[in-house]
CSV table of C-alpha atoms and ligand atoms in Angstrom, one decimal:
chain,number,residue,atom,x,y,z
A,88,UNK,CA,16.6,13.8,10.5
A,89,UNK,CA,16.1,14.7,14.1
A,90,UNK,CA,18.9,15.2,16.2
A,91,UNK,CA,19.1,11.9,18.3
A,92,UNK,CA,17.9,8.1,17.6
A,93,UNK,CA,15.9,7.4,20.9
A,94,UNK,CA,12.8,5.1,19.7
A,95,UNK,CA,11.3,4.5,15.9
A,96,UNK,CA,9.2,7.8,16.4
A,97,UNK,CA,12.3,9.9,15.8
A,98,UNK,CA,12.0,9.2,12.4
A,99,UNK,CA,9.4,9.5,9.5
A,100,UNK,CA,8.7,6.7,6.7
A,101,UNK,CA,11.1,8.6,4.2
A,102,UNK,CA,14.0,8.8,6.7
A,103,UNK,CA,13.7,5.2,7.0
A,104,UNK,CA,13.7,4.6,3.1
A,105,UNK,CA,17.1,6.8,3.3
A,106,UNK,CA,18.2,4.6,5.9
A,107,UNK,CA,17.5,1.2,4.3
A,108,UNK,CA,19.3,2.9,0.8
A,109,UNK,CA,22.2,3.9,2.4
A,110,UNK,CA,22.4,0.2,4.8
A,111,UNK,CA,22.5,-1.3,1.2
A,112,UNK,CA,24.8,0.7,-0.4
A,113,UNK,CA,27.5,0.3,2.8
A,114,UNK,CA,26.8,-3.5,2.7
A,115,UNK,CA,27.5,-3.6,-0.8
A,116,UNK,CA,30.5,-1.2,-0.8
A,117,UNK,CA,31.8,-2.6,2.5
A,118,UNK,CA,35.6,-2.1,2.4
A,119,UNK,CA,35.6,-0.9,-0.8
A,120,UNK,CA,34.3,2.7,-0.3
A,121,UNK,CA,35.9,6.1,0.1
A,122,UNK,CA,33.5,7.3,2.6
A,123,UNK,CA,34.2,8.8,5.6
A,124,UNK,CA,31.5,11.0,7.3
A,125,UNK,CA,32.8,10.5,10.5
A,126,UNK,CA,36.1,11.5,10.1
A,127,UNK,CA,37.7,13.3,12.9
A,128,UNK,CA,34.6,12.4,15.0
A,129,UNK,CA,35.0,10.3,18.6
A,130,UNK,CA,31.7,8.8,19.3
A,131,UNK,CA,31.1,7.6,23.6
A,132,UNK,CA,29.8,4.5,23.8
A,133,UNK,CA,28.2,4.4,27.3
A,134,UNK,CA,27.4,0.8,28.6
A,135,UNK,CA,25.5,-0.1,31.7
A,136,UNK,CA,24.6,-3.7,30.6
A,137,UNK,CA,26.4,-6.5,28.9
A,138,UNK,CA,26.6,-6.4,24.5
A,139,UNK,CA,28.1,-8.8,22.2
A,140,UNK,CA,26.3,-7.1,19.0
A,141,UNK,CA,25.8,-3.7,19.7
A,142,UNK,CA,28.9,-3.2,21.2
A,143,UNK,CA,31.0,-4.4,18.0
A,144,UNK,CA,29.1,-3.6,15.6
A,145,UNK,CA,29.0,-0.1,16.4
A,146,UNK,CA,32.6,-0.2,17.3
A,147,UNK,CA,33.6,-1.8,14.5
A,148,UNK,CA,31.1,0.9,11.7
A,149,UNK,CA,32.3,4.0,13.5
A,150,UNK,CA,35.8,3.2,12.5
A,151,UNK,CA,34.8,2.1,9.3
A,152,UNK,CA,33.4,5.4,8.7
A,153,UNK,CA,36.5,7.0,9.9
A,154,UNK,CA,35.4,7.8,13.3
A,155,UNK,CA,37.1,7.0,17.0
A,156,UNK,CA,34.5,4.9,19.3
A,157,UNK,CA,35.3,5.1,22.8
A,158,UNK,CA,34.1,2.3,24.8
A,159,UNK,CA,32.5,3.8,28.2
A,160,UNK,CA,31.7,1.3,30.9
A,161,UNK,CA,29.3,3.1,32.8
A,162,UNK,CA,30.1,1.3,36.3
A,163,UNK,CA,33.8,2.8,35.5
A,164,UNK,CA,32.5,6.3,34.8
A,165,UNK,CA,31.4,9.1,37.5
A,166,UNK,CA,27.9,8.2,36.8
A,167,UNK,CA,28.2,5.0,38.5
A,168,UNK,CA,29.1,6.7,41.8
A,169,UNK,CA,26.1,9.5,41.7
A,170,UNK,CA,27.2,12.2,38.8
A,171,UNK,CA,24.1,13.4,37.3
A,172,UNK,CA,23.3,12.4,33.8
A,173,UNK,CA,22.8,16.4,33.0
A,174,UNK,CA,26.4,17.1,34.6
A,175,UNK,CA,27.5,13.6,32.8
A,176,UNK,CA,26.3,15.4,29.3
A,177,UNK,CA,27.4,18.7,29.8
A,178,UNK,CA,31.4,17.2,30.7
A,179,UNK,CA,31.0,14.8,27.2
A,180,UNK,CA,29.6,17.3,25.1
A,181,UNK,CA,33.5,19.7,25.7
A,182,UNK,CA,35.0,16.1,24.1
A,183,UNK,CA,33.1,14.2,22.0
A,184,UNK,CA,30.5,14.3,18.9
A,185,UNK,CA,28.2,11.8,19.2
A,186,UNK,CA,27.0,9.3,22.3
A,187,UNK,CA,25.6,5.6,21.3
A,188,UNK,CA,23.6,4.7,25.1
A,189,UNK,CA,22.9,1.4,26.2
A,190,UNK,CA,21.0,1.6,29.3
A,191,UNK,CA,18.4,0.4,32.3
A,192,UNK,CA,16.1,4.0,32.6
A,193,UNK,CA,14.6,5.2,29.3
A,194,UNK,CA,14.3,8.5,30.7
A,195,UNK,CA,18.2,8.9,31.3
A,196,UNK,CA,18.7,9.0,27.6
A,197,UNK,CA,16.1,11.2,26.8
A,198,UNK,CA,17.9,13.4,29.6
A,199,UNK,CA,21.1,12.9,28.1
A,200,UNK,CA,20.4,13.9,24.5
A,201,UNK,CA,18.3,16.8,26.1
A,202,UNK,CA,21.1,17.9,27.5
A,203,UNK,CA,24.3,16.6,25.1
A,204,UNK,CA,25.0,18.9,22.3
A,205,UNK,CA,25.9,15.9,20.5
A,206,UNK,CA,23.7,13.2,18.1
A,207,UNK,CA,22.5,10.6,20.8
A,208,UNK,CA,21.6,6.9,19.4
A,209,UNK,CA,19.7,4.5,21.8
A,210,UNK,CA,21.4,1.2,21.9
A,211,UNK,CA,18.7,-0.8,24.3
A,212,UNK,CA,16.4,1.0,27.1
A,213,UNK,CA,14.4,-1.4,29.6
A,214,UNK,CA,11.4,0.1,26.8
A,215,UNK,CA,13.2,0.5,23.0
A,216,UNK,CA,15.8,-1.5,20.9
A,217,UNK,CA,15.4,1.2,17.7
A,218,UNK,CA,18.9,-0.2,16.2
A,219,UNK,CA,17.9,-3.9,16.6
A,220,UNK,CA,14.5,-3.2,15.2
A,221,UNK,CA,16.2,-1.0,12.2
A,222,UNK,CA,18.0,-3.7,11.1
A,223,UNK,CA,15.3,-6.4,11.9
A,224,UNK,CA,13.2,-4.5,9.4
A,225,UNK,CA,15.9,-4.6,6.8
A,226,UNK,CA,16.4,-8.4,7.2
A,227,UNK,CA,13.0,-8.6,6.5
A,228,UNK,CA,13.3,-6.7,3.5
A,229,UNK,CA,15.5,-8.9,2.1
A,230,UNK,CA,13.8,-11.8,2.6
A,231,UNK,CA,10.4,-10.4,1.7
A,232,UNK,CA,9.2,-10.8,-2.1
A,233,UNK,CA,6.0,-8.4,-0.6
A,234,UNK,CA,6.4,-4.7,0.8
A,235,UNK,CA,6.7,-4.2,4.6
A,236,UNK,CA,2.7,-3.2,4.5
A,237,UNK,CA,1.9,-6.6,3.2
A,238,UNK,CA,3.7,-8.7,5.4
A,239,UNK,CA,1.9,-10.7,8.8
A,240,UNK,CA,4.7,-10.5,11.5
A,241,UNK,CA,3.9,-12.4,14.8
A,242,UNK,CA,5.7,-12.0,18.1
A,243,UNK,CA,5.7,-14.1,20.6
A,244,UNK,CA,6.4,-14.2,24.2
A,245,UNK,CA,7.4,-10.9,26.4
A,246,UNK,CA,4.9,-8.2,25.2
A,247,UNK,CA,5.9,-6.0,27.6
A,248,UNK,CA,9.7,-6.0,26.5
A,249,UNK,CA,11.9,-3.6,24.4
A,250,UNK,CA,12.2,-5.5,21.9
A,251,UNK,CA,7.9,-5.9,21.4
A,252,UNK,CA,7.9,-2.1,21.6
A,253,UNK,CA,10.1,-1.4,19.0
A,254,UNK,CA,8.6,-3.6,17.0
A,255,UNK,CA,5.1,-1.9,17.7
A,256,UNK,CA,6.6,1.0,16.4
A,257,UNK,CA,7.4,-0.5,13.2
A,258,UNK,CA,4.4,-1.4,12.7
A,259,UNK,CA,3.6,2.1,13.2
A,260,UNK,CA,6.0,3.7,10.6
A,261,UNK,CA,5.9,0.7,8.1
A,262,UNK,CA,2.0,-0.2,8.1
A,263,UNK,CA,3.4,-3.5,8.6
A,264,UNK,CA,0.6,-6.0,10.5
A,265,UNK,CA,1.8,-7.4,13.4
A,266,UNK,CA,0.3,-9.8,15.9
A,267,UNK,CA,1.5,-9.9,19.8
A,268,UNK,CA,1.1,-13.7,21.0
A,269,UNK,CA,1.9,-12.3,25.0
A,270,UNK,CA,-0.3,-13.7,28.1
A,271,UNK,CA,-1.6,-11.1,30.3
A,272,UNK,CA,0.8,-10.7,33.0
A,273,UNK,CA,3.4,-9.5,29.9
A,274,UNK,CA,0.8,-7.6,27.8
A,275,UNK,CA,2.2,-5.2,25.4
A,276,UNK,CA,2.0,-1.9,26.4
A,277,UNK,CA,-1.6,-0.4,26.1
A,278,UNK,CA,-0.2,3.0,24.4
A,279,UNK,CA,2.1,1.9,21.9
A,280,UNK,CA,-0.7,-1.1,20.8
A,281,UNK,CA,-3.6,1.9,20.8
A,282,UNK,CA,-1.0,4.0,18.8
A,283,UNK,CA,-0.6,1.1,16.0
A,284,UNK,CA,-3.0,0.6,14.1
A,285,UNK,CA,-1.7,-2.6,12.5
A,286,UNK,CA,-0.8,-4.1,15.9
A,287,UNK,CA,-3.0,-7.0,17.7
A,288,UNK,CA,-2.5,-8.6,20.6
A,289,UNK,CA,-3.5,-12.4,20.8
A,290,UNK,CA,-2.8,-15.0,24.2
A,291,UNK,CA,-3.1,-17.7,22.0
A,292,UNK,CA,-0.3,-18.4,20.2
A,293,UNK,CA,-1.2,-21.0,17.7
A,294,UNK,CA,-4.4,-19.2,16.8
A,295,UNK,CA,-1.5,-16.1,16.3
A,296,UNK,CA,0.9,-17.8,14.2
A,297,UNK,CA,-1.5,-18.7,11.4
A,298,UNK,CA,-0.4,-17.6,8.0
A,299,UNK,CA,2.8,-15.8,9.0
A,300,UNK,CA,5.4,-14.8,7.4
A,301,UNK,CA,7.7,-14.2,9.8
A,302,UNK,CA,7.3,-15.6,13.7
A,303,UNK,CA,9.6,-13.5,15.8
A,304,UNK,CA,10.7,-14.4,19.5
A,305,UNK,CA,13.0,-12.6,22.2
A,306,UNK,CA,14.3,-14.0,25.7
A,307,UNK,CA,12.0,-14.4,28.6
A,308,UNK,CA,13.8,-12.5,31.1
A,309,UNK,CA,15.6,-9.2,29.9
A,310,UNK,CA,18.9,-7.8,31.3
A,311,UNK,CA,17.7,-6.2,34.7
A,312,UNK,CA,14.8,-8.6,34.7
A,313,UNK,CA,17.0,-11.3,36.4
A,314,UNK,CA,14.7,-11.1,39.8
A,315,UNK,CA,11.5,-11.9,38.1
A,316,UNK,CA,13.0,-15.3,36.1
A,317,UNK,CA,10.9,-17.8,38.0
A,318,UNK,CA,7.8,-16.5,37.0
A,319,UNK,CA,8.5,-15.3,33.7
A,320,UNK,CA,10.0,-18.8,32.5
A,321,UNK,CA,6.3,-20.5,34.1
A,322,UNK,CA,4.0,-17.7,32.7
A,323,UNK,CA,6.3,-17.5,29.2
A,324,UNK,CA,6.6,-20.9,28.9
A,325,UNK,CA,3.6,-21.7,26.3
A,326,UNK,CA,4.8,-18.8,24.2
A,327,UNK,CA,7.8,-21.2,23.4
A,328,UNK,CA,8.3,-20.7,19.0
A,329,UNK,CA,9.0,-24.2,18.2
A,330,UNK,CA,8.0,-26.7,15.0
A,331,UNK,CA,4.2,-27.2,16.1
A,332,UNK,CA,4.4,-23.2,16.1
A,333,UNK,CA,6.2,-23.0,12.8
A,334,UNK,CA,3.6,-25.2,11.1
A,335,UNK,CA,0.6,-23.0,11.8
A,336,UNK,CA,2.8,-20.1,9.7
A,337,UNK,CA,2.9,-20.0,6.1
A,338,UNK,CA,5.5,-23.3,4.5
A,339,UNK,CA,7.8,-20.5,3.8
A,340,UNK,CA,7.9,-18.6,6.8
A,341,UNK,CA,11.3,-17.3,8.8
A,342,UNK,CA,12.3,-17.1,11.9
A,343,UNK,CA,13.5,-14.2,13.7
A,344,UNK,CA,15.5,-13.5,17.4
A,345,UNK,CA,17.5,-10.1,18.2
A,346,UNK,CA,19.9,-12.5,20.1
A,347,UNK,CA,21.4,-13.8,22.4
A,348,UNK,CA,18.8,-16.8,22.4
A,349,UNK,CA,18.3,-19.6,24.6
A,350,UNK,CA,17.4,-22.7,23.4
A,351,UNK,CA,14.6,-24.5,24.6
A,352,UNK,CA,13.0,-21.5,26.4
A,353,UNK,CA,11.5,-18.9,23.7
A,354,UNK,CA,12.7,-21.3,21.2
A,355,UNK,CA,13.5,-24.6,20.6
A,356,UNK,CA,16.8,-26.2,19.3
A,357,UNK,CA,15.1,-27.1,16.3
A,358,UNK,CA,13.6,-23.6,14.9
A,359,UNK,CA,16.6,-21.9,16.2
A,360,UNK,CA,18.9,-24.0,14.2
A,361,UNK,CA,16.3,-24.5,11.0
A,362,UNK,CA,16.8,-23.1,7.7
A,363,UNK,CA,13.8,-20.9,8.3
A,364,UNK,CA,16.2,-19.1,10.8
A,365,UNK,CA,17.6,-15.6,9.2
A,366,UNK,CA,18.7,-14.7,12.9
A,367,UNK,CA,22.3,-14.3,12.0
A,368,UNK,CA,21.5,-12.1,9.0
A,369,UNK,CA,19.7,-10.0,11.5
A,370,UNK,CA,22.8,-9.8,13.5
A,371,UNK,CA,24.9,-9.1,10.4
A,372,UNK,CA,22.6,-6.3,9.5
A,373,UNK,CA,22.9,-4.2,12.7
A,374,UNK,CA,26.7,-2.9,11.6
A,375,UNK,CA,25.1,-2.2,8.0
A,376,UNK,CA,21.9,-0.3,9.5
A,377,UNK,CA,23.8,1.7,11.9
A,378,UNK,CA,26.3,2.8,9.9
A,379,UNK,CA,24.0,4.3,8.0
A,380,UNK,CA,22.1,5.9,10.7
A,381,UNK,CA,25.5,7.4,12.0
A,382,UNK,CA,26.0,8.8,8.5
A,383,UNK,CA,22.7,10.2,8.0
A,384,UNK,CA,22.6,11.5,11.5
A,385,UNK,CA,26.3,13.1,11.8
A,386,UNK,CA,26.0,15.0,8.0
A,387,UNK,CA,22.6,16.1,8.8
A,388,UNK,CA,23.7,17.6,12.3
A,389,UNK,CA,27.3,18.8,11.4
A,390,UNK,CA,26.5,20.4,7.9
B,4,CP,N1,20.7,-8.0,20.0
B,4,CP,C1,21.5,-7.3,20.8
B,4,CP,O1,21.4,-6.1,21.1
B,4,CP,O2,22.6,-8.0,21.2
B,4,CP,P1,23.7,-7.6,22.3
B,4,CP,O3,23.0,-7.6,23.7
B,4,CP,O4,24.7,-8.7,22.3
B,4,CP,O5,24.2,-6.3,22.0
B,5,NVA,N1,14.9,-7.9,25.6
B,5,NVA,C1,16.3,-8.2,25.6
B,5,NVA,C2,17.0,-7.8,24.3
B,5,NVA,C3,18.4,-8.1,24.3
B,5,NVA,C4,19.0,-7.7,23.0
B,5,NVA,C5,17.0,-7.5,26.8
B,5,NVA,O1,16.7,-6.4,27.0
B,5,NVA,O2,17.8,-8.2,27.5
């Protein structure tokens, strides 16, 4: 294992295998097991947008694995009145052992773990959700009676969001084919689609949604998108996953959001609230899947 978690290319297809065996053995074993691989460890959590998820679930798995989370809002911190992210890293790195970042600027991250002697794990850029995606995969695992490469994911809406460009990345490491229902104006990103070779991109959504297995939707307008709402709820709006979409996928297909949703944009009441819907198993898995990539990362870097 690499030293940080920044975006899916940090890891190779057996370091996710190790990942998905030790996610679960932790869900199986969950307050039942001895193991603490973070004991003794305080873990930053730096937050510069708003979490329900990510915040408790990795507050709540770095004390399960005997660790001390620190919750960090970044507004609160010297780096919210000008203290350079280098400086920021250099100060954290005399106190703590690990950083989890949830951020606006990819790049501050990637400065920060370049800088941090520490493990750094991306909780949500403006361009990669790796721990939402990690556990998205898993989900899908579950649910699956086929093998990642098998499987016909479609995604539908914001091409050009973190959530689409994690899942690019998926594709990527897992060979699993994906199809990216976007309209123009929120395209997914031309390098990460050229990169994938399992990765399409279609504007018409029904014509996308044929024979899926899984139909996978995110909100129209992102934290720190809030300016662009008007015209991302007209141009997004045909993208909508709803029951005409749901029919086009195969009779057993599910449903997946990274949450929070809202109903009757990117998807309607109905889907959201169907039994095809495996979006709180999704949410469930996040504390399993980064547990395990807090394990894996601290015992590889603190041997
Ligand atoms: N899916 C996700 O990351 O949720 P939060 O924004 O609530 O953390
Ligand atoms: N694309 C969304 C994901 C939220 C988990 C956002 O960045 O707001």
């Amino acid at each position: 294992m690499k030293k940080d978690l920044l975006t899916l290319n940090d890891i190779n297809i057996d370091e996710l295998e190790q990942i998905f065996t030790l996610a679960e053995k932790l869900k199986k074993e969950r307050g039942k097991s001895n193991y603490f691989p973070l004991s003794g460890k305080s873990v930053g959590m730096i937050f510069a947008k708003s979490s329900t998820r990510t915040r408790v679930s990795f507050e709540v798995g770095i004390r399960e694995l005997g660790g001390n989370p620190l919750y960090l809002n970044s507004a609160s911190m010297q780096v919210g009145r000008g203290e350079t992210i280098a400086d920021t890293a250099k100060v954290l790195s005399r106190y703590l052992h690990g950083v989890v970042i949830r951020t606006f600027s990819h790049s501050d991250v990637e400065t920060l773990a370049k800088e941090a002697t520490f493990p750094v794990i991306n909780a949500l850029t403006d361009e990669y959700h790796p721990c939402q995606i990690l556990a998205d995969m898993m989900t899908v695992k579950e649910h699956s009676k086929k093998p990642l490469n098998e499987i016909k994911m479609v995604f539908a809406g914001d091409g050009s969001s973190n959530i689409c460009n994690s899942l690019m990345l998926a594709s990527k490491l897992t060979g699993m084919n994906l199809v990216v229902a976007a309209p123009e104006e929120y395209r997914p990103c031309e390098n990460i689609l050229n990169s994938a070779p399992k990765v399409t991109w279609e504007k018409d959504i029904m014509k996308a949604a044929e024979n899926a297995d899984y139909l996978y939707t995110d909100v129209y307008v992102s934290m720190g998108f809030e300016d662009e709402s008007k015209e991302r709820l007209a141009i997004l709006k045909p993208y909508q996953v709803n029951k005409a979409v749901m029919n086009q996928a195969k009779p057993e297909a599910k449903f997946l959001h990274c949450l929070p949703a809202h109903r009757g944009e990117e998807v309607s009441a109905d889907v959201m609230d169907s039994p095809a819907s495996i979006v709180f198993d999704q949410a469930e898995n996040r504390l399993h899947v980064q547990k395990a990539v807090l394990s894996l990362l601290f015992e590889n870097f603190y041997k």
